[in-house]
XYZ file of N, CA and C in Angstrom:
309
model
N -90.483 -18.880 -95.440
C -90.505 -17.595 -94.780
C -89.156 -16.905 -94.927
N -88.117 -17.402 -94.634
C -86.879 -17.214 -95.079
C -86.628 -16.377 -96.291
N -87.308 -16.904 -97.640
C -87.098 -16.486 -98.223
C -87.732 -15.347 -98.795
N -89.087 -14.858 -98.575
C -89.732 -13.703 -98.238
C -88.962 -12.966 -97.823
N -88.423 -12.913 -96.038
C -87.342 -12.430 -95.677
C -86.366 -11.411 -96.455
N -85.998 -12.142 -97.175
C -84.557 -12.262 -97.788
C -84.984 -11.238 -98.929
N -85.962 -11.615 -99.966
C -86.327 -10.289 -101.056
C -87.014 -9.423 -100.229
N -87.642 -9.038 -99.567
C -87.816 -7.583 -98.692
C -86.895 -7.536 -98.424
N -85.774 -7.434 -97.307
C -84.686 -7.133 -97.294
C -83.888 -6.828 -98.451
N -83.668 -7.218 -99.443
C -82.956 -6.673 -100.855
C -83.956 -5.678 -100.985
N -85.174 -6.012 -101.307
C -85.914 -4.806 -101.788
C -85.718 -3.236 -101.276
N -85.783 -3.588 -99.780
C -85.448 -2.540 -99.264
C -84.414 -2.039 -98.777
N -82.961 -2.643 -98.705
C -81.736 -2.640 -98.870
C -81.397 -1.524 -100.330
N -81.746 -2.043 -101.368
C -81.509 -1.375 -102.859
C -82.548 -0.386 -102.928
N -83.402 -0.217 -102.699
C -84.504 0.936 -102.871
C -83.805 1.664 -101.495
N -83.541 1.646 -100.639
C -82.991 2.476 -99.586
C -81.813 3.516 -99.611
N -80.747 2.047 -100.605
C -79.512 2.688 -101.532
C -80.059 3.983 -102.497
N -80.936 3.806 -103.206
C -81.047 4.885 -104.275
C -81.749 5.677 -104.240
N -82.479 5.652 -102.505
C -83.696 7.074 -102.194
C -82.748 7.558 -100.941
N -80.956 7.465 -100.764
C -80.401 7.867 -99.783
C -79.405 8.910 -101.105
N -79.549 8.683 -102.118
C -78.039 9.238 -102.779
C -78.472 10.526 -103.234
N -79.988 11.057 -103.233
C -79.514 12.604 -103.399
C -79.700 13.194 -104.698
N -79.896 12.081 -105.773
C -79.849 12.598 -106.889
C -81.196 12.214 -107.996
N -82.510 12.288 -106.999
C -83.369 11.339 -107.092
C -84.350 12.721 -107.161
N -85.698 12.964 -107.915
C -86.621 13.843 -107.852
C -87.586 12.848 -106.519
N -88.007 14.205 -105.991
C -89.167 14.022 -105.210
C -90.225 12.878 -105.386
N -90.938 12.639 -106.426
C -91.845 11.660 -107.235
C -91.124 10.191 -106.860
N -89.749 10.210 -107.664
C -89.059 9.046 -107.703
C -88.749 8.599 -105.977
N -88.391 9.694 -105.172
C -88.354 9.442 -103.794
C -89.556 9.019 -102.764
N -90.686 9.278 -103.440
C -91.746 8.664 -102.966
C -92.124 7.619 -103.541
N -92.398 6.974 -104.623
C -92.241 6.225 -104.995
C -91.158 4.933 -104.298
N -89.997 5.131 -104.037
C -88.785 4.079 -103.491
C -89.637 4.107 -101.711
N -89.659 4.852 -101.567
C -90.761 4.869 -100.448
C -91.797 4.118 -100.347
N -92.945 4.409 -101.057
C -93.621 3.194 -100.934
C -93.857 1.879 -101.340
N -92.405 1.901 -102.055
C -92.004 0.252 -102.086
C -91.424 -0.074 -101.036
N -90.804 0.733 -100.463
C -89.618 -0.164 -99.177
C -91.007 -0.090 -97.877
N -91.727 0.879 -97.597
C -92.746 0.395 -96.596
C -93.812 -0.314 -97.004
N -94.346 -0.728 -98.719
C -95.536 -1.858 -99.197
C -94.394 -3.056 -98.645
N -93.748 -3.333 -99.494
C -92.978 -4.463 -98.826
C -92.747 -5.196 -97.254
N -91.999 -4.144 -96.586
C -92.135 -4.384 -94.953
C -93.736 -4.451 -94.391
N -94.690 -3.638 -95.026
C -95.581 -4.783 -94.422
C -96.214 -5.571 -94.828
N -96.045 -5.572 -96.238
C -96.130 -7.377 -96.867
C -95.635 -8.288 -95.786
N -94.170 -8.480 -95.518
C -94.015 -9.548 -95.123
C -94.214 -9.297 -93.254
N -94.616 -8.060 -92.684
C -95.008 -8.151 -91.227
C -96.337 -8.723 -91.155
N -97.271 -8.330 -91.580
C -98.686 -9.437 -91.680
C -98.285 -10.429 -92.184
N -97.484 -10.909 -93.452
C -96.968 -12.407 -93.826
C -96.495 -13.062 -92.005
N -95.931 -12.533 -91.668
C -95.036 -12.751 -90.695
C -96.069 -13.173 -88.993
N -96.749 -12.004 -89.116
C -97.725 -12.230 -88.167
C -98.988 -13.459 -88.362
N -99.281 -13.078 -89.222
C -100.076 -14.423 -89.800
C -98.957 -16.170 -89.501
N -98.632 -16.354 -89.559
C -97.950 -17.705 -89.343
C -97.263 -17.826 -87.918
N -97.079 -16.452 -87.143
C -96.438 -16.936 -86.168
C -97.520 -16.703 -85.004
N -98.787 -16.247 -85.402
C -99.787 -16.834 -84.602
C -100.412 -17.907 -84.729
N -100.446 -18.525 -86.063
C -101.011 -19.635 -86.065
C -99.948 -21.188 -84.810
N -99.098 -20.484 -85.391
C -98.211 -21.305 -84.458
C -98.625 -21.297 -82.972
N -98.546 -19.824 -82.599
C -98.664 -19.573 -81.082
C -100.251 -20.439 -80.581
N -101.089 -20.075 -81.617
C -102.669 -21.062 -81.475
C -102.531 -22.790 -81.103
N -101.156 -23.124 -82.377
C -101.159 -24.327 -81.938
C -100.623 -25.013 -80.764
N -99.896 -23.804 -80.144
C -98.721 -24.100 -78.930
C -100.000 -24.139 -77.760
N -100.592 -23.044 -77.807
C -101.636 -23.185 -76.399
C -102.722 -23.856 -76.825
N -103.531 -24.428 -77.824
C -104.052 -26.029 -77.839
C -103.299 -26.954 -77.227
N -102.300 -27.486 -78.046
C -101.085 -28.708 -77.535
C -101.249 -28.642 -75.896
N -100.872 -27.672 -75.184
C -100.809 -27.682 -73.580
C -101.786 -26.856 -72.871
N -102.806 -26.612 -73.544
C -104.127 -26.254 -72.355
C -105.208 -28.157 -73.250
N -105.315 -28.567 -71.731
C -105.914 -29.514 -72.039
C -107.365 -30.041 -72.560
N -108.165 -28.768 -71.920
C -109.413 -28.552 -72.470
C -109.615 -27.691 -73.916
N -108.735 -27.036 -74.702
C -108.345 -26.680 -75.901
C -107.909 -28.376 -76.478
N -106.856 -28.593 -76.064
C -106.565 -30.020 -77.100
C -107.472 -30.885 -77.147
N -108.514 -31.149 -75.742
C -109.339 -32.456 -76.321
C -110.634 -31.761 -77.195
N -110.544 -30.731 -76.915
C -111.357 -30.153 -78.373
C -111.457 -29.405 -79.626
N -109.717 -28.871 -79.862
C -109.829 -28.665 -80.727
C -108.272 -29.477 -81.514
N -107.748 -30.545 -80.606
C -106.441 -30.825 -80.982
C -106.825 -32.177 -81.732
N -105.131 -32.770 -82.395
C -105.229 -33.312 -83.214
C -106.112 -34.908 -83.331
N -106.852 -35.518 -84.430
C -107.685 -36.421 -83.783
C -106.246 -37.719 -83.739
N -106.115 -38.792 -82.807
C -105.156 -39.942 -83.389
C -106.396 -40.779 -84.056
N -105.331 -41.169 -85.486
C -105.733 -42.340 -86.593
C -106.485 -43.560 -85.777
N -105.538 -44.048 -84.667
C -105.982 -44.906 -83.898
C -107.103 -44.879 -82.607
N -108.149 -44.965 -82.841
C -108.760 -44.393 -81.617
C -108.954 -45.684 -80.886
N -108.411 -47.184 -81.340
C -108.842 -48.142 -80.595
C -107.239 -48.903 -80.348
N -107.202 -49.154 -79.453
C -105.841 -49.088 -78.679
C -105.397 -50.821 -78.950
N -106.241 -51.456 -79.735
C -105.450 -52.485 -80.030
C -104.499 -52.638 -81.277
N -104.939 -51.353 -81.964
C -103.815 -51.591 -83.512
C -102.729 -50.531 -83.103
N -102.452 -50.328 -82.019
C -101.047 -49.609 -81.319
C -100.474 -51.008 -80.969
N -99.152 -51.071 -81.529
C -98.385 -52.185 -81.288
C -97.583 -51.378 -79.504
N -97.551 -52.451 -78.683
C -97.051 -52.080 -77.803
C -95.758 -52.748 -77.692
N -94.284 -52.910 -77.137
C -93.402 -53.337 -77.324
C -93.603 -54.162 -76.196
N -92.634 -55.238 -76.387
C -92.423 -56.260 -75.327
C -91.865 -55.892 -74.247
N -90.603 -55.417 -74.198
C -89.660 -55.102 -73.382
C -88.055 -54.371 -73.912
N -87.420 -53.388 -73.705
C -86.621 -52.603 -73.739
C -85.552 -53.665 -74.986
N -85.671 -53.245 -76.443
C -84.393 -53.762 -76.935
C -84.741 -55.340 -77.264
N -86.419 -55.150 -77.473
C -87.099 -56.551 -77.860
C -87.844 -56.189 -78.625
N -88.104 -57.277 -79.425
C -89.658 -56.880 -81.015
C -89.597 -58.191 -81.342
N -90.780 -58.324 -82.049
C -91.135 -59.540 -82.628
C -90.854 -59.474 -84.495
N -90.675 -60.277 -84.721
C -90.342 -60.561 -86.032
C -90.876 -61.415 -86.588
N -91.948 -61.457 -87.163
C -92.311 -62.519 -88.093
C -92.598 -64.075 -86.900
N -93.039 -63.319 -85.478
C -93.329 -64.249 -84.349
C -92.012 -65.007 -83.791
N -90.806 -63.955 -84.091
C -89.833 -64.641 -83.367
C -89.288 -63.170 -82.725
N -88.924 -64.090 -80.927
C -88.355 -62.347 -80.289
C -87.153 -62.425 -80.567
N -86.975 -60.903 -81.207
C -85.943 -60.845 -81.796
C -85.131 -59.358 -80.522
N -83.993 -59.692 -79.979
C -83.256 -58.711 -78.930
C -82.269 -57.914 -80.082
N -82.609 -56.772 -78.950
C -81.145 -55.537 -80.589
C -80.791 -55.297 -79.046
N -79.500 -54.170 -79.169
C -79.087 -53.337 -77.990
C -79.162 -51.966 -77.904
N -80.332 -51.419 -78.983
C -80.782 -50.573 -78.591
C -81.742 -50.614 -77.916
N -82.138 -49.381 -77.676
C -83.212 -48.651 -76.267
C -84.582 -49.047 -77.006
């Protein structure tokens, strides 16, 4: 997205430069025109498009009757191939408990 960004902005940065200087026919001034506004809303629907999809996924995630039906499925749906840990800064290794001092 960034980089979308970034060439509209030049686009219309440099087309702005040379439909401000004055020495441009009418034609050519419309023209720089409707490149610098095709562009800006190229990337405002680019723009809108992704930052609703986002906003869709934000209120699934935390309305709860949205997530258990339309949110993500887990791989695991049977709760014994979730390894659960022993205890804080413990794991097993090859059936030996093995202590670290991390968390």
């Amino acid at each position: 997205m960034e980089t979308r960004g970034i060439l509209v902005a030049t686009v219309t940065i440099y087309c702005g430069l040379y439909y401000l200087t004055g020495h441009l026919g009418e034609l050519t001034k419309l023209i720089f025109f409707v490149i610098i506004v095709a562009s800006n809303i190229y990337f405002l629907i680019y723009w809108i498009y992704h930052f609703s999809r986002v906003g869709i996924a934000l209120v699934v995630v935390n309305v709860p009757v949205l997530n258990r039906k339309f949110g993500q499925k887990s791989y695991f749906e049977n709760d014994d191939l979730i390894e659960k840990p022993l205890s804080k800064g413990c794991y097993l290794d090859e059936d030996v408990k093995v202590y670290s001092l991390s968390k």
